[in-house]
Amino acid sequence: MSQESHGEYGSYVGGTERPVEDGVAVLNPSTNDPVATAAEGGREGIDAALSAAEDALPEWRATDPGERGDLLRDVADAIRDSADDLAELGTAETGRPLRESRLFVRNGAEYLDYYAGLTDKIEGESVPLGEGDLDYTRREPLGITGQILPWNAPALLSLRGIAPALACGNAVVAKPAPEAPLVATEIARIAGEAGLPDGVWNVVPGDGATTGAALTGSDRVDKVVFTGSVETARTVMKSAADHLTPVGLETGGKSPSLVFPDADLDAAVEDTLGVFTMAGQVCFATTRVFVHEDVYDEFAERVAAATEELTVGPGTENPDVGPLITREARDRVAEYVSEAVDDGPGRVLAGGEIPREEGNFYAPTVVEDVPDDAPLSCDEVFGPVFTLYEFSDDDEAVRRANDTRYGLYAAVWTRDVSRAHRVARRLDAGSVSVNEFPVTAPQAPFGGYKESGIGREKGTQAVREYTQTKNVAISLDE
Ligand code: NAD
């Protein structure tokens, strides 16, 4: 694909796309050819976007809640109308299968639908101070939310945070990741065309150290919403601390899946392959799979055979598994696997190789016999690799599953309903799925225990994250 194929993407600020002066190439991970040029917004771009947001905010927060909801529904419809183009753009910048890109655009629009329905249900409470007073609370918008986005699911992850922020009456300045800024910018433009007032949703592409830091360190931002790695989250939190700006952090994971001997093995094997969605670049992927000794051999054999069957290729060909985002990411994944197996005791059961030199592909991989404290067991590899571990009893499974600095998700496979609830309670994770691959619906709260994050996105809980409480006390004295 040539650079001309998707053109230039300037910052979208105050309802206008700014010309690209200092652009960087966006590469197609299937070929590493440029597919577009995106702006490097820098401090100047962020300042302009914050000014546009400040101008738009008073009217937006005063907009009738029902009208805000109608506008968000219009934006959802406009995004769905552009789904094919957005999916193509998403696949161009991330390399992922078109099928996944389409799904994430649809899922993104669902966040808008969901929060459109909540705009007129953001209720306060009345507080019983006694006969002499009327006391009530209001949930008011925070102001400007600065949203730092990762590259792995731009449509879905943009809208996960931006839909509730807008529904609650906040303005948004978003900074997408330099690897994949196209869809994140395009959906803001579509929203503007659909009628969202200028300046309510601004997008400034650019790098982390300059553009991102200008946003997280600004005293004009009322909340920093960050999705990305734990390491960057630390920097972001420190930067926001300068102005005591509150942060919401959605970071990484090393999620366990526990397969008990009474599990439906057909379903467990099939769903375990869900780890390879987006070439394993999924924050909640269950990459540590603990299997009871009674069914370990059968499970390992079946899941390895199924993994070997998966097709790998460019997203435009709709394979089972696409490329990793960059060559560097591919090499990092390859190194983790080599480190675990070259000097033992790790053993590759499937994959474990670079299947083609062009692009950033790594074969879907299953490894066993890796010690619990090896880097492949402990670090978020963010690639198409999972490890298998054998356990003997429930206590051991829970202890080893919890032995991680992360706590984003956990999966449990059992037909015993009591065991399912017992184990779900004991797992240190923000979400637990039972007998299915992790589900992340707009209605269900999502976020991490431990280093996997601070705060919750999604569901009605997100309304708390994007509003602040005001208490009003009125004397009823005559
Ligand atoms: P990253 O941490 O490298 O980058 C995330 C964003 O932060 C990018 O936009 C980047 O430009 C920006 N950034 C970098 N340095 C910055 C700085 N100093 N100041 C401000 N911004 C800065 O993460 P990534 O590689 O883009 O994404 C992958 C990571 O994201 C994985 O760890 C994954 O688990 C995590 N993730 C988490 C969730 C979740 O919901 N918990 C969802 C998707 C991805």
Short mmCIF file of C-alpha atoms and ligand atoms in Angstrom, two decimals:
data_model
loop_
_atom_site.label_atom_id
_atom_site.label_comp_id
_atom_site.label_asym_id
_atom_site.label_seq_id
_atom_site.Cartn_x
_atom_site.Cartn_y
_atom_site.Cartn_z
CA MET A 1 0.00 0.00 0.00
CA SER A 2 1.34 3.44 -0.82
CA GLN A 3 1.55 6.45 1.42
CA GLU A 4 -1.11 8.15 -0.70
CA SER A 5 -3.68 5.48 0.04
CA HIS A 6 -4.99 7.14 3.20
CA GLY A 7 -3.48 10.60 2.86
CA GLU A 8 -2.71 12.98 5.72
CA TYR A 9 -4.28 13.10 9.16
CA GLY A 10 -3.99 16.42 10.92
CA SER A 11 -5.13 17.18 14.45
CA TYR A 12 -8.90 17.60 14.71
CA VAL A 13 -9.35 20.71 16.83
CA GLY A 14 -12.44 22.86 17.30
CA GLY A 15 -14.25 21.08 14.49
CA THR A 16 -11.47 21.67 11.96
CA GLU A 17 -8.69 19.47 10.70
CA ARG A 18 -5.39 21.32 11.02
CA PRO A 19 -2.88 20.95 8.18
CA VAL A 20 -0.05 18.50 8.80
CA GLU A 21 3.15 20.47 9.15
CA ASP A 22 5.38 18.08 10.98
CA GLY A 23 4.08 14.65 10.04
CA VAL A 24 5.15 11.10 10.81
CA ALA A 25 4.47 8.04 8.69
CA VAL A 26 1.96 5.48 9.88
CA LEU A 27 3.06 2.00 8.80
CA ASN A 28 1.01 -1.02 7.82
CA PRO A 29 2.25 -3.79 10.17
CA SER A 30 1.67 -6.41 7.49
CA THR A 31 4.31 -4.85 5.23
CA ASN A 32 5.86 -1.94 7.14
CA ASP A 33 5.00 0.27 4.16
CA PRO A 34 3.60 3.72 4.98
CA VAL A 35 -0.17 4.03 4.65
CA ALA A 36 -0.65 7.64 5.77
CA THR A 37 1.03 10.61 7.40
CA ALA A 38 -0.22 11.79 10.78
CA ALA A 39 0.39 15.07 12.54
CA GLU A 40 2.89 15.37 15.35
CA GLY A 41 0.68 17.72 17.33
CA GLY A 42 3.17 18.67 20.04
CA ARG A 43 2.57 21.16 22.85
CA GLU A 44 1.16 23.69 20.42
CA GLY A 45 -1.46 21.22 19.15
CA ILE A 46 -2.46 20.27 22.70
CA ASP A 47 -2.74 23.94 23.74
CA ALA A 48 -4.96 24.69 20.73
CA ALA A 49 -7.15 21.68 21.52
CA LEU A 50 -7.47 22.68 25.18
CA SER A 51 -8.52 26.18 24.14
CA ALA A 52 -11.14 24.73 21.78
CA ALA A 53 -12.41 22.47 24.57
CA GLU A 54 -12.57 25.39 27.03
CA ASP A 55 -14.60 27.40 24.52
CA ALA A 56 -17.02 24.53 23.90
CA LEU A 57 -17.44 23.37 27.47
CA PRO A 58 -19.93 25.89 28.96
CA GLU A 59 -22.53 25.28 26.29
CA TRP A 60 -21.96 21.53 26.17
CA ARG A 61 -22.34 21.01 29.91
CA ALA A 62 -25.49 23.16 29.86
CA THR A 63 -27.01 21.21 26.97
CA ASP A 64 -30.21 19.45 27.93
CA PRO A 65 -29.28 15.84 28.86
CA GLY A 66 -31.80 14.36 26.46
CA GLU A 67 -30.37 16.44 23.64
CA ARG A 68 -26.85 15.30 24.53
CA GLY A 69 -28.13 11.72 24.31
CA ASP A 70 -29.72 12.35 20.90
CA LEU A 71 -26.45 13.77 19.60
CA LEU A 72 -24.48 10.76 20.84
CA ARG A 73 -26.98 8.45 19.11
CA ASP A 74 -26.50 10.41 15.87
CA VAL A 75 -22.74 10.00 16.23
CA ALA A 76 -23.16 6.23 16.78
CA ASP A 77 -25.27 5.98 13.61
CA ALA A 78 -22.75 8.01 11.60
CA ILE A 79 -19.91 5.76 12.78
CA ARG A 80 -21.92 2.68 11.81
CA ASP A 81 -22.61 4.22 8.39
CA SER A 82 -18.84 4.58 7.90
CA ALA A 83 -18.06 1.14 9.36
CA ASP A 84 -16.54 -0.34 6.20
CA ASP A 85 -14.19 2.59 5.63
CA LEU A 86 -13.25 2.74 9.30
CA ALA A 87 -12.58 -1.00 9.35
CA GLU A 88 -10.32 -0.70 6.32
CA LEU A 89 -8.48 2.17 7.97
CA GLY A 90 -8.18 0.22 11.22
CA THR A 91 -6.72 -2.76 9.41
CA ALA A 92 -4.31 -0.51 7.49
CA GLU A 93 -2.86 0.95 10.70
CA THR A 94 -2.94 -2.11 12.98
CA GLY A 95 -2.68 -4.97 10.46
CA ARG A 96 -5.44 -6.88 12.23
CA PRO A 97 -8.00 -9.01 10.34
CA LEU A 98 -10.76 -6.93 8.76
CA ARG A 99 -13.29 -9.05 10.66
CA GLU A 100 -11.86 -7.78 13.96
CA SER A 101 -11.69 -4.18 12.74
CA ARG A 102 -15.38 -4.29 11.80
CA LEU A 103 -16.29 -5.75 15.17
CA PHE A 104 -14.39 -3.05 17.07
CA VAL A 105 -16.08 -0.26 15.10
CA ARG A 106 -19.47 -1.81 15.92
CA ASN A 107 -18.47 -2.24 19.57
CA GLY A 108 -17.29 1.37 19.68
CA ALA A 109 -20.66 2.60 18.43
CA GLU A 110 -22.34 0.49 21.13
CA TYR A 111 -20.61 2.56 23.81
CA LEU A 112 -22.19 5.66 22.34
CA ASP A 113 -25.63 3.99 22.30
CA TYR A 114 -25.24 2.84 25.89
CA TYR A 115 -24.11 6.19 27.29
CA ALA A 116 -26.63 8.09 25.12
CA GLY A 117 -29.26 6.26 27.13
CA LEU A 118 -27.70 7.33 30.43
CA THR A 119 -27.43 11.10 29.84
CA ASP A 120 -30.81 11.75 31.50
CA LYS A 121 -30.29 9.25 34.32
CA ILE A 122 -27.33 10.85 36.07
CA GLU A 123 -29.14 11.45 39.31
CA GLY A 124 -28.22 13.06 42.60
CA GLU A 125 -29.62 12.17 46.03
CA SER A 126 -31.48 13.97 48.73
CA VAL A 127 -29.78 13.85 52.12
CA PRO A 128 -31.90 13.82 55.31
CA LEU A 129 -30.39 16.62 57.43
CA GLY A 130 -33.63 17.17 59.36
CA GLU A 131 -36.68 19.37 59.10
CA GLY A 132 -34.69 22.62 59.03
CA ASP A 133 -32.74 21.88 55.84
CA LEU A 134 -33.05 20.68 52.30
CA ASP A 135 -29.83 18.95 51.29
CA TYR A 136 -29.22 17.36 47.91
CA THR A 137 -26.36 16.26 45.68
CA ARG A 138 -25.72 16.88 42.01
CA ARG A 139 -23.39 14.91 39.77
CA GLU A 140 -21.59 17.52 37.73
CA PRO A 141 -19.15 17.09 34.86
CA LEU A 142 -15.44 17.35 35.65
CA GLY A 143 -14.59 19.65 32.76
CA ILE A 144 -11.94 18.64 30.23
CA THR A 145 -10.81 15.03 30.13
CA GLY A 146 -7.41 14.36 28.56
CA GLN A 147 -7.51 10.86 27.10
CA ILE A 148 -4.28 9.06 26.23
CA LEU A 149 -4.98 6.09 23.97
CA PRO A 150 -3.07 2.93 23.04
CA TRP A 151 -2.78 1.62 19.49
CA ASN A 152 -4.35 -1.79 19.89
CA ALA A 153 -8.08 -1.04 19.41
CA PRO A 154 -8.44 2.63 18.47
CA ALA A 155 -12.21 2.77 17.75
CA LEU A 156 -13.28 0.68 20.71
CA LEU A 157 -10.86 2.11 23.26
CA SER A 158 -11.44 5.72 22.17
CA LEU A 159 -15.16 5.37 22.58
CA ARG A 160 -14.96 3.38 25.81
CA GLY A 161 -13.71 6.50 27.58
CA ILE A 162 -14.96 9.28 25.33
CA ALA A 163 -18.62 8.17 25.19
CA PRO A 164 -19.16 8.37 28.99
CA ALA A 165 -17.06 11.54 29.23
CA LEU A 166 -19.28 13.27 26.67
CA ALA A 167 -22.50 11.80 28.08
CA CYS A 168 -21.66 13.32 31.47
CA GLY A 169 -21.11 16.76 29.89
CA ASN A 170 -17.31 16.83 29.69
CA ALA A 171 -15.19 17.94 26.76
CA VAL A 172 -12.40 15.71 25.43
CA VAL A 173 -8.88 16.16 24.18
CA ALA A 174 -7.61 12.76 23.01
CA LYS A 175 -4.07 11.79 22.08
CA PRO A 176 -3.94 8.55 20.11
CA ALA A 177 -0.82 6.39 19.89
CA PRO A 178 1.57 7.31 17.07
CA GLU A 179 1.46 3.75 15.73
CA ALA A 180 -2.31 3.93 15.05
CA PRO A 181 -3.79 7.44 15.13
CA LEU A 182 -5.98 7.27 12.02
CA VAL A 183 -9.28 5.75 13.20
CA ALA A 184 -9.12 7.67 16.49
CA THR A 185 -8.90 10.93 14.53
CA GLU A 186 -11.41 9.95 11.87
CA ILE A 187 -14.20 9.09 14.31
CA ALA A 188 -13.95 12.54 15.92
CA ARG A 189 -14.31 14.11 12.47
CA ILE A 190 -17.34 11.88 11.77
CA ALA A 191 -18.83 12.96 15.11
CA GLY A 192 -18.41 16.61 14.13
CA GLU A 193 -20.14 16.00 10.82
CA ALA A 194 -22.94 14.22 12.65
CA GLY A 195 -23.62 17.36 14.68
CA LEU A 196 -21.44 17.16 17.79
CA PRO A 197 -20.59 20.79 18.61
CA ASP A 198 -17.12 22.01 17.59
CA GLY A 199 -14.49 21.71 20.29
CA VAL A 200 -16.32 19.10 22.36
CA TRP A 201 -14.17 16.24 21.05
CA ASN A 202 -10.66 17.12 19.87
CA VAL A 203 -7.91 14.74 18.78
CA VAL A 204 -4.21 15.56 18.65
CA PRO A 205 -1.99 12.78 17.29
CA GLY A 206 1.62 12.73 18.41
CA ASP A 207 4.24 10.96 20.45
CA GLY A 208 4.11 10.29 24.17
CA ALA A 209 7.10 12.24 25.43
CA THR A 210 6.08 15.60 23.89
CA THR A 211 2.42 15.60 22.85
CA GLY A 212 1.24 13.14 25.51
CA ALA A 213 3.24 14.80 28.27
CA ALA A 214 1.84 18.22 27.28
CA LEU A 215 -1.65 16.86 27.91
CA THR A 216 -1.03 14.89 31.11
CA GLY A 217 0.98 17.71 32.67
CA SER A 218 -1.45 20.53 31.84
CA ASP A 219 -3.27 22.37 34.60
CA ARG A 220 -6.11 22.91 32.12
CA VAL A 221 -7.05 19.21 32.20
CA ASP A 222 -9.55 18.11 34.87
CA LYS A 223 -8.96 14.38 34.56
CA VAL A 224 -6.35 12.28 32.80
CA VAL A 225 -7.71 9.04 31.39
CA PHE A 226 -4.92 6.72 30.35
CA THR A 227 -4.96 3.35 28.64
CA GLY A 228 -1.58 1.76 28.01
CA SER A 229 1.29 -0.01 29.72
CA VAL A 230 2.08 0.02 33.43
CA GLU A 231 5.43 1.67 32.77
CA THR A 232 3.88 4.63 30.94
CA ALA A 233 1.09 4.81 33.52
CA ARG A 234 3.70 5.54 36.21
CA THR A 235 5.05 8.47 34.18
CA VAL A 236 1.54 9.75 33.45
CA MET A 237 0.51 9.59 37.09
CA LYS A 238 3.62 11.47 38.19
CA SER A 239 3.01 14.14 35.57
CA ALA A 240 -0.66 14.54 36.59
CA ALA A 241 0.44 14.79 40.24
CA ASP A 242 1.98 18.21 39.56
CA HIS A 243 -1.51 19.70 39.49
CA LEU A 244 -3.24 17.00 41.56
CA THR A 245 -5.16 16.08 38.42
CA PRO A 246 -7.14 12.88 39.04
CA VAL A 247 -6.20 9.90 36.91
CA GLY A 248 -8.04 6.89 35.57
CA LEU A 249 -5.59 4.19 34.54
CA GLU A 250 -6.36 1.12 32.44
CA THR A 251 -3.10 -0.77 32.12
CA GLY A 252 -1.85 -4.22 31.27
CA GLY A 253 -2.51 -7.74 32.41
CA LYS A 254 -1.17 -11.26 32.67
CA SER A 255 -4.53 -12.87 33.17
CA PRO A 256 -4.91 -16.45 34.37
CA SER A 257 -7.38 -19.02 33.08
CA LEU A 258 -8.14 -21.94 35.41
CA VAL A 259 -9.32 -25.16 33.78
CA PHE A 260 -10.74 -27.54 36.40
CA PRO A 261 -11.16 -31.28 35.78
CA ASP A 262 -14.95 -30.96 35.45
CA ALA A 263 -14.72 -28.29 32.71
CA ASP A 264 -16.32 -28.55 29.29
CA LEU A 265 -13.01 -29.18 27.54
CA ASP A 266 -14.35 -28.56 24.02
CA ALA A 267 -15.43 -25.06 24.99
CA ALA A 268 -12.31 -24.41 27.07
CA VAL A 269 -9.99 -25.39 24.21
CA GLU A 270 -11.91 -23.31 21.68
CA ASP A 271 -12.16 -20.20 23.86
CA THR A 272 -8.54 -20.39 24.96
CA LEU A 273 -7.66 -19.59 21.34
CA GLY A 274 -9.35 -16.22 21.93
CA VAL A 275 -5.94 -15.19 23.28
CA PHE A 276 -4.87 -14.85 19.64
CA THR A 277 -7.41 -12.12 18.88
CA MET A 278 -5.50 -9.05 17.67
CA ALA A 279 -2.39 -11.28 17.52
CA GLY A 280 -2.51 -11.51 21.31
CA GLN A 281 -2.27 -7.74 21.74
CA VAL A 282 -5.19 -7.68 24.15
CA CYS A 283 -4.82 -6.29 27.66
CA PHE A 284 -7.10 -8.89 29.28
CA ALA A 285 -5.89 -11.93 27.27
CA THR A 286 -5.71 -15.03 29.46
CA THR A 287 -2.09 -15.85 28.71
CA ARG A 288 -1.42 -18.04 31.76
CA VAL A 289 -3.53 -21.17 31.44
CA PHE A 290 -3.56 -23.40 34.54
CA VAL A 291 -4.94 -26.87 33.84
CA HIS A 292 -5.77 -29.57 36.40
CA GLU A 293 -3.44 -32.61 36.25
CA ASP A 294 -6.33 -34.98 35.43
CA VAL A 295 -7.01 -33.24 32.13
CA TYR A 296 -3.67 -31.52 31.47
CA ASP A 297 -2.33 -33.88 28.80
CA GLU A 298 -5.56 -33.98 26.83
CA PHE A 299 -6.03 -30.21 27.05
CA ALA A 300 -2.42 -29.49 26.05
CA GLU A 301 -2.56 -31.82 23.07
CA ARG A 302 -5.87 -30.44 21.82
CA VAL A 303 -5.09 -26.77 22.32
CA ALA A 304 -1.69 -27.16 20.62
CA ALA A 305 -3.24 -28.97 17.65
CA ALA A 306 -5.92 -26.28 17.30
CA THR A 307 -3.27 -23.56 17.48
CA GLU A 308 -1.27 -25.17 14.68
CA GLU A 309 -4.37 -24.97 12.47
CA LEU A 310 -4.65 -21.18 12.73
CA THR A 311 -3.87 -19.14 9.64
CA VAL A 312 -1.51 -16.15 9.82
CA GLY A 313 -1.43 -13.29 7.32
CA PRO A 314 -2.21 -9.67 6.43
CA GLY A 315 -5.44 -8.33 7.90
CA THR A 316 -6.89 -7.64 4.46
CA GLU A 317 -6.94 -11.41 3.83
CA ASN A 318 -8.94 -12.00 7.02
CA PRO A 319 -6.65 -14.65 8.51
CA ASP A 320 -7.12 -16.04 12.02
CA VAL A 321 -4.12 -14.07 13.25
CA GLY A 322 -2.60 -10.85 11.90
CA PRO A 323 0.78 -9.22 12.53
CA LEU A 324 2.16 -7.49 15.60
CA ILE A 325 2.12 -3.72 15.59
CA THR A 326 5.86 -3.18 14.96
CA ARG A 327 8.97 -5.13 14.08
CA GLU A 328 10.30 -4.29 17.53
CA ALA A 329 7.19 -5.87 19.13
CA ARG A 330 7.63 -9.02 17.04
CA ASP A 331 11.28 -9.30 18.05
CA ARG A 332 10.40 -8.80 21.70
CA VAL A 333 7.87 -11.65 21.56
CA ALA A 334 10.40 -13.90 19.81
CA GLU A 335 12.96 -13.11 22.51
CA TYR A 336 10.58 -13.98 25.35
CA VAL A 337 9.88 -17.37 23.79
CA SER A 338 13.56 -18.07 23.02
CA GLU A 339 14.58 -17.08 26.51
CA ALA A 340 12.04 -19.54 27.97
CA VAL A 341 12.87 -22.48 25.73
CA ASP A 342 16.47 -22.19 24.47
CA ASP A 343 18.08 -23.17 27.76
CA GLY A 344 15.00 -25.04 28.99
CA PRO A 345 12.92 -26.03 30.73
CA GLY A 346 10.23 -24.39 28.54
CA ARG A 347 8.92 -26.43 25.62
CA VAL A 348 7.10 -25.12 22.55
CA LEU A 349 3.96 -27.16 21.81
CA ALA A 350 2.85 -25.04 18.84
CA GLY A 351 4.29 -22.14 16.85
CA GLY A 352 7.41 -20.57 18.33
CA GLU A 353 8.63 -19.16 15.04
CA ILE A 354 8.59 -16.19 12.70
CA PRO A 355 6.43 -17.50 9.86
CA ARG A 356 7.33 -14.90 7.23
CA GLU A 357 10.00 -12.26 6.92
CA GLU A 358 7.79 -9.49 5.50
CA GLY A 359 5.83 -7.52 8.08
CA ASN A 360 5.73 -8.24 11.82
CA PHE A 361 4.27 -11.73 12.05
CA TYR A 362 4.81 -14.23 14.83
CA ALA A 363 3.18 -17.66 14.81
CA PRO A 364 0.48 -18.35 17.42
CA THR A 365 2.42 -20.12 20.13
CA VAL A 366 1.81 -22.43 23.08
CA VAL A 367 4.61 -23.07 25.59
CA GLU A 368 4.66 -25.42 28.59
CA ASP A 369 7.01 -26.21 31.47
CA VAL A 370 7.89 -22.55 32.03
CA PRO A 371 8.62 -21.77 35.71
CA ASP A 372 6.12 -19.42 37.40
CA ASP A 373 8.87 -16.86 37.98
CA ALA A 374 10.31 -16.83 34.43
CA PRO A 375 9.90 -13.62 32.42
CA LEU A 376 7.49 -15.35 30.01
CA SER A 377 5.28 -16.23 33.00
CA CYS A 378 5.50 -12.84 34.70
CA ASP A 379 5.64 -10.11 32.02
CA GLU A 380 2.92 -8.92 29.71
CA VAL A 381 4.34 -10.19 26.41
CA PHE A 382 1.54 -8.63 24.32
CA GLY A 383 1.83 -11.11 21.50
CA PRO A 384 0.28 -14.40 20.30
CA VAL A 385 1.72 -16.57 23.05
CA PHE A 386 0.28 -18.35 26.06
CA THR A 387 1.80 -20.69 28.60
CA LEU A 388 0.35 -23.85 30.15
CA TYR A 389 0.81 -24.86 33.80
CA GLU A 390 -0.32 -28.02 35.60
CA PHE A 391 -1.97 -27.88 39.04
CA SER A 392 -3.26 -30.41 41.56
CA ASP A 393 -5.92 -28.65 43.65
CA ASP A 394 -8.04 -25.51 43.86
CA ASP A 395 -5.87 -23.81 46.48
CA GLU A 396 -2.74 -24.25 44.41
CA ALA A 397 -4.47 -22.97 41.26
CA VAL A 398 -5.76 -19.83 42.99
CA ARG A 399 -2.45 -19.13 44.73
CA ARG A 400 -0.43 -19.39 41.51
CA ALA A 401 -3.04 -17.46 39.48
CA ASN A 402 -2.86 -14.58 41.97
CA ASP A 403 0.93 -14.58 42.10
CA THR A 404 1.32 -11.63 39.70
CA ARG A 405 1.60 -7.86 39.88
CA TYR A 406 -1.38 -7.63 37.51
CA GLY A 407 -5.08 -8.13 38.22
CA LEU A 408 -7.12 -7.26 35.16
CA TYR A 409 -9.06 -10.40 34.34
CA ALA A 410 -9.33 -14.09 35.19
CA ALA A 411 -11.22 -16.98 33.62
CA VAL A 412 -12.62 -20.06 35.35
CA TRP A 413 -13.65 -23.27 33.60
CA THR A 414 -15.80 -25.64 35.67
CA ARG A 415 -19.28 -27.20 35.60
CA ASP A 416 -19.49 -27.03 39.41
CA VAL A 417 -21.44 -23.87 40.20
CA SER A 418 -20.23 -23.66 43.80
CA ARG A 419 -16.61 -23.99 42.75
CA ALA A 420 -17.14 -21.30 40.09
CA HIS A 421 -18.36 -18.77 42.67
CA ARG A 422 -15.84 -19.82 45.31
CA VAL A 423 -12.91 -19.44 42.96
CA ALA A 424 -14.24 -16.21 41.39
CA ARG A 425 -14.32 -14.64 44.87
CA ARG A 426 -10.74 -15.61 45.59
CA LEU A 427 -9.19 -14.35 42.36
CA ASP A 428 -7.46 -10.96 42.51
CA ALA A 429 -8.91 -9.53 39.33
CA GLY A 430 -11.24 -6.71 38.32
CA SER A 431 -13.27 -9.10 36.17
CA VAL A 432 -13.81 -12.85 36.18
CA SER A 433 -15.46 -14.85 33.41
CA VAL A 434 -16.83 -18.33 33.99
CA ASN A 435 -17.02 -20.81 31.13
CA GLU A 436 -16.34 -18.25 28.41
CA PHE A 437 -13.48 -16.19 27.08
CA PRO A 438 -13.36 -12.82 28.86
CA VAL A 439 -16.37 -10.75 27.94
CA THR A 440 -16.16 -6.97 27.86
CA ALA A 441 -19.63 -5.52 27.28
CA PRO A 442 -20.29 -1.76 27.57
CA GLN A 443 -22.71 -2.47 30.42
CA ALA A 444 -20.24 -4.30 32.70
CA PRO A 445 -17.64 -2.39 34.74
CA PHE A 446 -14.06 -3.02 33.69
CA GLY A 447 -10.74 -2.19 35.31
CA GLY A 448 -7.82 -3.63 37.15
CA TYR A 449 -6.81 -4.75 40.60
CA LYS A 450 -3.18 -4.18 41.62
CA GLU A 451 -0.99 -2.68 38.86
CA SER A 452 -3.63 -3.26 36.20
CA GLY A 453 -5.19 0.09 36.87
CA ILE A 454 -7.04 2.67 38.91
CA GLY A 455 -10.76 3.28 38.54
CA ARG A 456 -13.35 1.62 36.36
CA GLU A 457 -14.52 2.17 32.82
CA LYS A 458 -17.84 1.01 31.36
CA GLY A 459 -21.26 0.49 32.82
CA THR A 460 -22.92 2.93 35.15
CA GLN A 461 -19.72 2.95 37.22
CA ALA A 462 -18.07 5.10 34.56
CA VAL A 463 -20.57 7.86 35.36
CA ARG A 464 -18.89 8.16 38.77
CA GLU A 465 -15.52 8.44 37.07
CA TYR A 466 -16.59 11.27 34.77
CA THR A 467 -18.60 13.35 37.26
CA GLN A 468 -17.97 14.93 40.65
CA THR A 469 -20.43 15.33 43.48
CA LYS A 470 -21.67 18.69 44.62
CA ASN A 471 -23.65 18.92 47.83
CA VAL A 472 -26.16 21.74 48.18
CA ALA A 473 -27.60 22.59 51.62
CA ILE A 474 -30.51 25.01 51.89
CA SER A 475 -31.92 26.35 55.10
CA LEU A 476 -35.68 26.07 55.29
CA ASP A 477 -35.89 28.63 58.09
CA GLU A 478 -38.64 31.20 57.58
P1 NAD B 1 2.10 2.62 25.89
O1 NAD B 1 2.08 2.72 27.36
O2 NAD B 1 3.39 2.47 25.21
O3 NAD B 1 1.43 3.90 25.22
C1 NAD B 1 0.09 4.27 25.55
C2 NAD B 1 -0.10 5.72 25.19
O4 NAD B 1 0.70 6.52 26.06
C3 NAD B 1 0.33 6.10 23.77
O5 NAD B 1 -0.57 7.04 23.24
C4 NAD B 1 1.69 6.76 24.00
O6 NAD B 1 2.05 7.65 22.97
C5 NAD B 1 1.41 7.48 25.30
N1 NAD B 1 2.59 7.90 26.04
C6 NAD B 1 3.82 7.35 26.04
N2 NAD B 1 4.64 8.04 26.86
C7 NAD B 1 3.91 9.05 27.39
C8 NAD B 1 4.19 10.10 28.30
N3 NAD B 1 5.41 10.26 28.83
N4 NAD B 1 3.21 10.95 28.63
C9 NAD B 1 1.96 10.80 28.11
N5 NAD B 1 1.64 9.82 27.23
C10 NAD B 1 2.60 8.96 26.88
O7 NAD B 1 1.12 1.43 25.52
P2 NAD B 1 0.81 0.83 24.08
O8 NAD B 1 2.01 0.05 23.64
O9 NAD B 1 0.28 1.88 23.17
O10 NAD B 1 -0.40 -0.16 24.40
C11 NAD B 1 -0.21 -1.43 24.90
C12 NAD B 1 -0.44 -1.47 26.38
O11 NAD B 1 -1.74 -0.95 26.67
C13 NAD B 1 -0.43 -2.86 26.97
O12 NAD B 1 0.24 -2.83 28.20
C14 NAD B 1 -1.90 -3.16 27.18
O13 NAD B 1 -2.18 -4.11 28.17
C15 NAD B 1 -2.43 -1.82 27.54
N6 NAD B 1 -3.87 -1.76 27.30
C16 NAD B 1 -4.70 -1.75 28.38
C17 NAD B 1 -6.08 -1.74 28.19
C18 NAD B 1 -7.03 -1.74 29.36
O14 NAD B 1 -8.19 -1.44 29.17
N7 NAD B 1 -6.59 -2.08 30.56
C19 NAD B 1 -6.60 -1.73 26.90
C20 NAD B 1 -5.70 -1.74 25.83
C21 NAD B 1 -4.34 -1.76 26.03
#
